[in-house]
Amino acid sequence: MTPIQIMHSTHSTHNEDHFRLFKTIGLAVFFVGILVFISSLFLGDYQITQQSLQASEDRVSAERLQALQPLIGTTFSSKHNALAQISSAIRAADPQIDDYNLGVTKFWILKNATTGLLKENTFFYFLLSVILAAVGSLLYIVPQFYEGLPGIKHNNIWFSTAMARGAVGITIGTLFIGFYVLLYWFPQYIVNLVLLFDPVSYFIRDLPADQWFLYGFLYTLTIIVMGLRMLAKYRHSRYHIIRTFSIIFFQLIIAFLLPSFLERLSLPSMDLKNAWPLNYYFFTDWHINSLWGGGTFGQFIFIWGMVLSFIVVPVLTYFYGKRWYCSWVCGCGGLAETLGDPFRQLSNKSLRAWKVERFSIHSVLIFAVVMTVMQIANYSSDGALFANYTWRVNQAYSFLIGAAFAGVVGTGFYPFMGNRVWCRFGCPIAAILGIVQRIKSRFRITTNGGQCISCGNCSTYCEMGIDVRAYAQRGENIVRASCVGCGVCAAVCPRGVLRLENGPAEKRFNLPEMQAVN
Amino acid sequence: MEHLVIIGNGITGVTVARHVRKRSDKKITIISAESEHFFSRPALMYIFMGHMRYKDTKPYEDWFWEKNRIELANDFVTEIDTDNKTLILKAGAKMQYDQLVIATGSVSNKFGWPGQDLPGVQGLYSLQDLQLLEQSSKNAQRAVIVGGGLIGIEMAEMCLARIIPVTMLVREKSYWDNILPQRESQLITRHILEHGIDLRCETNLKEIIAGADGRTCAVITDTGEEISCKIVGLTPGVSPNVAVVKNSKIETGRGILVNDFLETNIPGVYAAGDCAEIVTPEDERNKIEQLWYTGRMQGKALAKTLCGERTEHVRGIWFNSAKFLDIEYQTYGFVGNVPREGESSFYWEHADGRMCLHMVYNAENHQLVGVNVFGIRMRHNLFEKWLSEKRTLAYVIRHLRQANFDPEFFTEFEPEIITHYNTQFPGQKLHLQGRRGLFNNIFA
């Protein structure tokens, strides 16, 4: 017989040592970046001057700036004191001011009052924090393209402190939650972090950075960096490679750069893939006015938004299942499929969780629909219908669903409940897509005859908590409203039992007539 | 109410219970000493590798059993008194049955090697084996796996996941070549080597020696080499677990002897799965199939019999699957390690040496006999159909695209395969028909 040759000797210990070195350095560099980022929160004093107040002219009304005149010349070393003084000065002049306007005022006044090392070297600090952390991550991730052989990389996940709800996982989750709480409700406390993004914000859109620019930039950067990790991990699977490129494209170009350029051109801007009802303010009076009043281009965006939400979304879902949106295009899905991938096994697979899921996601959908009906009625009646209530319902939705659920719980809970908490339990567009997918769609996951060995890898790595095995072991196809078509169940199956595919909608539920099927 | 007692809560016993429950209202009890609940035995490796927790390997949630009125007894049967239809349990308690199903599975083979009972030496079959391996793997600087089959490669993969270097001692010339044809066996052998496993073919274990602590410290091979190791995995196959019937009137050979209806010599007593040995008068050797799929199919057939519809177990068109490290394997029909008389082969291998397709066909009428496929997924239902319709090799090659079950966007190798076919059979100029994917398959 012919002698056996080793064809690919990727396993020389020499290489592995290099990889380990790269990864250790990468991790260290990442931590330095994160540390600089967090410590920037505490860098600098806050000095209110004539210039600092003028810098906020575009954002804060002249009366309010006038009310702050007495504070000129004051320097605060504590953010808290500064904010308290600004607040009381504004309130004294305008006791009726609402929380939203007060918040905006505090944010810009304080941001522009920041002085010190950070203020003078924002770009340097930006490099030393955000960019350094990204470089560190890349040093950690790029070796993974060359590590071992292509194939499923799930070794020791359940022994990992980060990925199995250990101390590191809890820490990551706590930091995420803290970040979202500050971002949504206390942005005035992170003005120094926002300052870091001024140079890049001016570069891209010729505007000062606000907290949403910070968020958009970090979001996009995270999807790119963790997308690379995904590409390394699934380098044997073209479905995942193409899907990951799609996610990166839609986040970077459509969700981040395009709206930024539109802002630069002072055109009405919108994330063109953000369909109603995930985009829950689409039908609010201010949004419709800003688009409709924004010339031909604004009207084009408005019509596109309608076409997207009511034609493109259901039609594509009929042909390809909800995956075309949820795991190829959507920003929330994009973050879940990249940053969230290490946590996918933490989703709950029990029947109970499925019951909770159906109740909760459809409740949010009803909430969104009721709110939208109110918005439209209110808008078309010029405020006569539901007048004040519309605003209150909007507020409640944006607080409870938009911020608390989608943001704090949706991402903050990655390390506790898996990476699709929002998509599974809350997202109203996922609910609509799910109804289409379950009732009339050509998409299904086919089970390959009787080859299932009930091992449970498919269920374990289903981020949506679908008990895939329950179907596969009976030889049944998987047709579930919640499936986002990430393709991981098919990839991790050690017996080649599952395939995501599109075919005639009528035969999706048929069992193959085979003796081998249980 | 009739009482059905099943000994063993593996795939066979549980399938019997589930299907009997679908068909009848009998009282059902499953007895197992191994675990409280059913888990997937092929998934044991993934627990050790950290892909899953034990609870993730349970195919049914814990409430399932009570809801379906299947009683679970975490106990051990010491004796079967078939005259009085009574089981004696470990603590001395007795259990009456009306129907008895023995589905006790297998035990790991040991061939009398010196030192085979030392701590640190083990097979890999049960949950308890997994706990043993967990203990032995602390500070293990090397593991030696003895025996080349499917469990051997699983154990090797498990150790690699925990960064424990592995030496595999294999009796054959290359990995599993007593089952796989030579080229497939070499393909897997290369893959084992590229994973850094120290594979020693044509090497046997002579003895296992203990260190000062009384635990395994090395093995000595038949070439006289001493390999130090803290773990020795003995994986030279498994044998039917017949201990429970040894002192009863139930007949045994290598396994528990049954007919095609899975009935033993005692009325009302049945055996199925790994532990059953089906007497086949026309063949020289009785059938023992230690496979998940066989257990499941036998369990389903037996459930019908138990509910009054006497049903023969028919394995049907053969199929099996496995995964060797990163390479998936599926087989449909019959492919022997050496061609039988009157059979010819068509073999294609991808240039990267990790994928191949091997089709065995009847040399005279060119009907397909069986297929081995490595690194490409194929549709089970289509191959079952083609094999039962006795399709020719040319037909199958022409329609191969429809059988492809690889994920979307994966490279299609069918054009390369058909070119290879046309080169091998210069008289023929086959063209691929249809497209990959479900649409075409259904209207084929």
PDB file of N, CA and C in Angstrom, chain B residues 258-312:
ATOM      1  N   VAL B 258     -32.674 -13.532  19.813  1.00  0.00           N
ATOM      2  CA  VAL B 258     -34.052 -13.190  19.439  1.00  0.00           C
ATOM      3  C   VAL B 258     -34.273 -13.554  17.976  1.00  0.00           C
ATOM      4  N   ASN B 259     -35.564 -13.606  17.603  1.00  0.00           N
ATOM      5  CA  ASN B 259     -35.884 -13.786  16.185  1.00  0.00           C
ATOM      6  C   ASN B 259     -36.086 -12.414  15.542  1.00  0.00           C
ATOM      7  N   ASP B 260     -36.538 -12.389  14.306  1.00  0.00           N
ATOM      8  CA  ASP B 260     -36.711 -11.112  13.612  1.00  0.00           C
ATOM      9  C   ASP B 260     -37.791 -10.236  14.242  1.00  0.00           C
ATOM     10  N   PHE B 261     -38.618 -10.844  15.098  1.00  0.00           N
ATOM     11  CA  PHE B 261     -39.631 -10.064  15.810  1.00  0.00           C
ATOM     12  C   PHE B 261     -39.121  -9.600  17.163  1.00  0.00           C
ATOM     13  N   LEU B 262     -37.843  -9.856  17.413  1.00  0.00           N
ATOM     14  CA  LEU B 262     -37.163  -9.449  18.646  1.00  0.00           C
ATOM     15  C   LEU B 262     -37.704 -10.188  19.869  1.00  0.00           C
ATOM     16  N   GLU B 263     -38.306 -11.379  19.613  1.00  0.00           N
ATOM     17  CA  GLU B 263     -38.822 -12.193  20.705  1.00  0.00           C
ATOM     18  C   GLU B 263     -37.720 -13.148  21.174  1.00  0.00           C
ATOM     19  N   THR B 264     -37.569 -13.289  22.487  1.00  0.00           N
ATOM     20  CA  THR B 264     -36.615 -14.265  23.013  1.00  0.00           C
ATOM     21  C   THR B 264     -37.311 -15.628  23.080  1.00  0.00           C
ATOM     22  N   ASN B 265     -36.631 -16.597  23.661  1.00  0.00           N
ATOM     23  CA  ASN B 265     -37.239 -17.928  23.799  1.00  0.00           C
ATOM     24  C   ASN B 265     -38.385 -17.946  24.813  1.00  0.00           C
ATOM     25  N   ILE B 266     -38.467 -16.911  25.668  1.00  0.00           N
ATOM     26  CA  ILE B 266     -39.526 -16.856  26.690  1.00  0.00           C
ATOM     27  C   ILE B 266     -40.651 -15.948  26.190  1.00  0.00           C
ATOM     28  N   PRO B 267     -41.880 -16.435  26.125  1.00  0.00           N
ATOM     29  CA  PRO B 267     -42.985 -15.574  25.679  1.00  0.00           C
ATOM     30  C   PRO B 267     -43.118 -14.350  26.586  1.00  0.00           C
ATOM     31  N   GLY B 268     -43.359 -13.223  25.979  1.00  0.00           N
ATOM     32  CA  GLY B 268     -43.525 -11.985  26.768  1.00  0.00           C
ATOM     33  C   GLY B 268     -42.215 -11.307  27.097  1.00  0.00           C
ATOM     34  N   VAL B 269     -41.094 -11.924  26.723  1.00  0.00           N
ATOM     35  CA  VAL B 269     -39.792 -11.291  26.985  1.00  0.00           C
ATOM     36  C   VAL B 269     -39.122 -10.987  25.645  1.00  0.00           C
ATOM     37  N   TYR B 270     -38.675  -9.761  25.481  1.00  0.00           N
ATOM     38  CA  TYR B 270     -38.105  -9.298  24.213  1.00  0.00           C
ATOM     39  C   TYR B 270     -36.753  -8.654  24.477  1.00  0.00           C
ATOM     40  N   ALA B 271     -35.931  -8.623  23.448  1.00  0.00           N
ATOM     41  CA  ALA B 271     -34.667  -7.887  23.561  1.00  0.00           C
ATOM     42  C   ALA B 271     -34.467  -7.094  22.284  1.00  0.00           C
ATOM     43  N   ALA B 272     -33.880  -5.920  22.419  1.00  0.00           N
ATOM     44  CA  ALA B 272     -33.664  -5.075  21.240  1.00  0.00           C
ATOM     45  C   ALA B 272     -32.457  -4.176  21.462  1.00  0.00           C
ATOM     46  N   GLY B 273     -31.953  -3.662  20.364  1.00  0.00           N
ATOM     47  CA  GLY B 273     -30.802  -2.766  20.440  1.00  0.00           C
ATOM     48  C   GLY B 273     -29.484  -3.518  20.468  1.00  0.00           C
ATOM     49  N   ASP B 274     -28.481  -2.887  21.058  1.00  0.00           N
ATOM     50  CA  ASP B 274     -27.131  -3.452  21.098  1.00  0.00           C
ATOM     51  C   ASP B 274     -27.063  -4.861  21.682  1.00  0.00           C
ATOM     52  N   CYS B 275     -27.919  -5.130  22.683  1.00  0.00           N
ATOM     53  CA  CYS B 275     -27.773  -6.387  23.428  1.00  0.00           C
ATOM     54  C   CYS B 275     -28.409  -7.567  22.707  1.00  0.00           C
ATOM     55  N   ALA B 276     -29.182  -7.275  21.649  1.00  0.00           N
ATOM     56  CA  ALA B 276     -29.901  -8.363  20.979  1.00  0.00           C
ATOM     57  C   ALA B 276     -29.054  -8.995  19.890  1.00  0.00           C
ATOM     58  N   GLU B 277     -29.146 -10.313  19.789  1.00  0.00           N
ATOM     59  CA  GLU B 277     -28.467 -11.033  18.721  1.00  0.00           C
ATOM     60  C   GLU B 277     -29.548 -11.716  17.897  1.00  0.00           C
ATOM     61  N   ILE B 278     -29.742 -11.250  16.670  1.00  0.00           N
ATOM     62  CA  ILE B 278     -30.819 -11.784  15.855  1.00  0.00           C
ATOM     63  C   ILE B 278     -30.341 -13.057  15.162  1.00  0.00           C
ATOM     64  N   VAL B 279     -31.063 -14.146  15.454  1.00  0.00           N
ATOM     65  CA  VAL B 279     -30.681 -15.445  14.879  1.00  0.00           C
ATOM     66  C   VAL B 279     -31.081 -15.452  13.402  1.00  0.00           C
ATOM     67  N   THR B 280     -30.115 -15.720  12.551  1.00  0.00           N
ATOM     68  CA  THR B 280     -30.390 -15.725  11.109  1.00  0.00           C
ATOM     69  C   THR B 280     -29.925 -17.058  10.551  1.00  0.00           C
ATOM     70  N   PRO B 281     -30.847 -18.009  10.438  1.00  0.00           N
ATOM     71  CA  PRO B 281     -30.467 -19.376  10.068  1.00  0.00           C
ATOM     72  C   PRO B 281     -29.719 -19.444   8.735  1.00  0.00           C
ATOM     73  N   GLU B 282     -30.091 -18.564   7.771  1.00  0.00           N
ATOM     74  CA  GLU B 282     -29.492 -18.704   6.443  1.00  0.00           C
ATOM     75  C   GLU B 282     -28.041 -18.201   6.411  1.00  0.00           C
ATOM     76  N   ASP B 283     -27.702 -17.205   7.269  1.00  0.00           N
ATOM     77  CA  ASP B 283     -26.317 -16.724   7.322  1.00  0.00           C
ATOM     78  C   ASP B 283     -25.510 -17.560   8.299  1.00  0.00           C
ATOM     79  N   GLU B 284     -24.198 -17.489   8.130  1.00  0.00           N
ATOM     80  CA  GLU B 284     -23.381 -18.256   9.069  1.00  0.00           C
ATOM     81  C   GLU B 284     -23.247 -17.538  10.416  1.00  0.00           C
ATOM     82  N   ARG B 285     -23.405 -16.214  10.386  1.00  0.00           N
ATOM     83  CA  ARG B 285     -23.174 -15.455  11.601  1.00  0.00           C
ATOM     84  C   ARG B 285     -24.431 -14.646  11.947  1.00  0.00           C
ATOM     85  N   ASN B 286     -24.862 -14.719  13.225  1.00  0.00           N
ATOM     86  CA  ASN B 286     -26.032 -13.962  13.657  1.00  0.00           C
ATOM     87  C   ASN B 286     -25.743 -12.464  13.638  1.00  0.00           C
ATOM     88  N   LYS B 287     -26.830 -11.686  13.619  1.00  0.00           N
ATOM     89  CA  LYS B 287     -26.659 -10.238  13.487  1.00  0.00           C
ATOM     90  C   LYS B 287     -26.660  -9.531  14.846  1.00  0.00           C
ATOM     91  N   ILE B 288     -25.594  -8.802  15.092  1.00  0.00           N
ATOM     92  CA  ILE B 288     -25.593  -7.861  16.216  1.00  0.00           C
ATOM     93  C   ILE B 288     -25.228  -6.511  15.628  1.00  0.00           C
ATOM     94  N   GLU B 289     -26.117  -5.527  15.772  1.00  0.00           N
ATOM     95  CA  GLU B 289     -25.826  -4.210  15.214  1.00  0.00           C
ATOM     96  C   GLU B 289     -25.805  -3.178  16.319  1.00  0.00           C
ATOM     97  N   GLN B 290     -24.582  -2.765  16.670  1.00  0.00           N
ATOM     98  CA  GLN B 290     -24.496  -1.828  17.790  1.00  0.00           C
ATOM     99  C   GLN B 290     -24.525  -0.398  17.284  1.00  0.00           C
ATOM    100  N   LEU B 291     -25.688  -0.023  16.778  1.00  0.00           N
ATOM    101  CA  LEU B 291     -25.835   1.307  16.194  1.00  0.00           C
ATOM    102  C   LEU B 291     -27.063   2.009  16.755  1.00  0.00           C
ATOM    103  N   TRP B 292     -26.916   3.304  16.903  1.00  0.00           N
ATOM    104  CA  TRP B 292     -28.021   4.161  17.340  1.00  0.00           C
ATOM    105  C   TRP B 292     -29.266   3.935  16.471  1.00  0.00           C
ATOM    106  N   TYR B 293     -29.047   3.986  15.149  1.00  0.00           N
ATOM    107  CA  TYR B 293     -30.187   3.898  14.228  1.00  0.00           C
ATOM    108  C   TYR B 293     -30.882   2.546  14.327  1.00  0.00           C
ATOM    109  N   THR B 294     -30.100   1.489  14.463  1.00  0.00           N
ATOM    110  CA  THR B 294     -30.686   0.159  14.578  1.00  0.00           C
ATOM    111  C   THR B 294     -31.532   0.065  15.840  1.00  0.00           C
ATOM    112  N   GLY B 295     -30.994   0.579  16.935  1.00  0.00           N
ATOM    113  CA  GLY B 295     -31.732   0.563  18.193  1.00  0.00           C
ATOM    114  C   GLY B 295     -33.062   1.283  18.054  1.00  0.00           C
ATOM    115  N   ARG B 296     -33.018   2.427  17.375  1.00  0.00           N
ATOM    116  CA  ARG B 296     -34.228   3.229  17.216  1.00  0.00           C
ATOM    117  C   ARG B 296     -35.256   2.504  16.345  1.00  0.00           C
ATOM    118  N   MET B 297     -34.775   1.908  15.258  1.00  0.00           N
ATOM    119  CA  MET B 297     -35.705   1.219  14.359  1.00  0.00           C
ATOM    120  C   MET B 297     -36.265  -0.038  15.002  1.00  0.00           C
ATOM    121  N   GLN B 298     -35.418  -0.760  15.735  1.00  0.00           N
ATOM    122  CA  GLN B 298     -35.912  -1.956  16.428  1.00  0.00           C
ATOM    123  C   GLN B 298     -36.933  -1.575  17.497  1.00  0.00           C
ATOM    124  N   GLY B 299     -36.643  -0.485  18.196  1.00  0.00           N
ATOM    125  CA  GLY B 299     -37.564  -0.032  19.245  1.00  0.00           C
ATOM    126  C   GLY B 299     -38.940   0.276  18.682  1.00  0.00           C
ATOM    127  N   LYS B 300     -38.961   0.890  17.520  1.00  0.00           N
ATOM    128  CA  LYS B 300     -40.227   1.261  16.910  1.00  0.00           C
ATOM    129  C   LYS B 300     -41.001   0.017  16.465  1.00  0.00           C
ATOM    130  N   ALA B 301     -40.281  -0.942  15.851  1.00  0.00           N
ATOM    131  CA  ALA B 301     -40.947  -2.180  15.414  1.00  0.00           C
ATOM    132  C   ALA B 301     -41.468  -2.960  16.609  1.00  0.00           C
ATOM    133  N   LEU B 302     -40.633  -3.019  17.656  1.00  0.00           N
ATOM    134  CA  LEU B 302     -41.015  -3.800  18.838  1.00  0.00           C
ATOM    135  C   LEU B 302     -42.252  -3.197  19.524  1.00  0.00           C
ATOM    136  N   ALA B 303     -42.345  -1.872  19.505  1.00  0.00           N
ATOM    137  CA  ALA B 303     -43.498  -1.226  20.135  1.00  0.00           C
ATOM    138  C   ALA B 303     -44.797  -1.700  19.486  1.00  0.00           C
ATOM    139  N   LYS B 304     -44.759  -1.859  18.169  1.00  0.00           N
ATOM    140  CA  LYS B 304     -45.951  -2.366  17.477  1.00  0.00           C
ATOM    141  C   LYS B 304     -46.288  -3.763  17.959  1.00  0.00           C
ATOM    142  N   THR B 305     -45.269  -4.633  18.010  1.00  0.00           N
ATOM    143  CA  THR B 305     -45.482  -6.004  18.473  1.00  0.00           C
ATOM    144  C   THR B 305     -46.097  -6.004  19.870  1.00  0.00           C
ATOM    145  N   LEU B 306     -45.549  -5.180  20.747  1.00  0.00           N
ATOM    146  CA  LEU B 306     -46.016  -5.150  22.134  1.00  0.00           C
ATOM    147  C   LEU B 306     -47.475  -4.717  22.229  1.00  0.00           C
ATOM    148  N   CYS B 307     -47.896  -3.940  21.239  1.00  0.00           N
ATOM    149  CA  CYS B 307     -49.276  -3.458  21.261  1.00  0.00           C
ATOM    150  C   CYS B 307     -50.194  -4.329  20.405  1.00  0.00           C
ATOM    151  N   GLY B 308     -49.737  -5.516  20.087  1.00  0.00           N
ATOM    152  CA  GLY B 308     -50.623  -6.462  19.438  1.00  0.00           C
ATOM    153  C   GLY B 308     -50.477  -6.565  17.929  1.00  0.00           C
ATOM    154  N   GLU B 309     -49.642  -5.733  17.338  1.00  0.00           N
ATOM    155  CA  GLU B 309     -49.459  -5.808  15.889  1.00  0.00           C
ATOM    156  C   GLU B 309     -48.059  -6.377  15.628  1.00  0.00           C
ATOM    157  N   ARG B 310     -47.979  -7.698  15.573  1.00  0.00           N
ATOM    158  CA  ARG B 310     -46.677  -8.371  15.542  1.00  0.00           C
ATOM    159  C   ARG B 310     -45.897  -7.922  14.301  1.00  0.00           C
ATOM    160  N   THR B 311     -44.745  -7.307  14.523  1.00  0.00           N
ATOM    161  CA  THR B 311     -44.017  -6.653  13.439  1.00  0.00           C
ATOM    162  C   THR B 311     -42.562  -7.098  13.414  1.00  0.00           C
ATOM    163  N   GLU B 312     -42.126  -7.415  12.226  1.00  0.00           N
ATOM    164  CA  GLU B 312     -40.753  -7.848  12.035  1.00  0.00           C
ATOM    165  C   GLU B 312     -39.855  -6.613  11.994  1.00  0.00           C
TER     166      GLU B 312
END
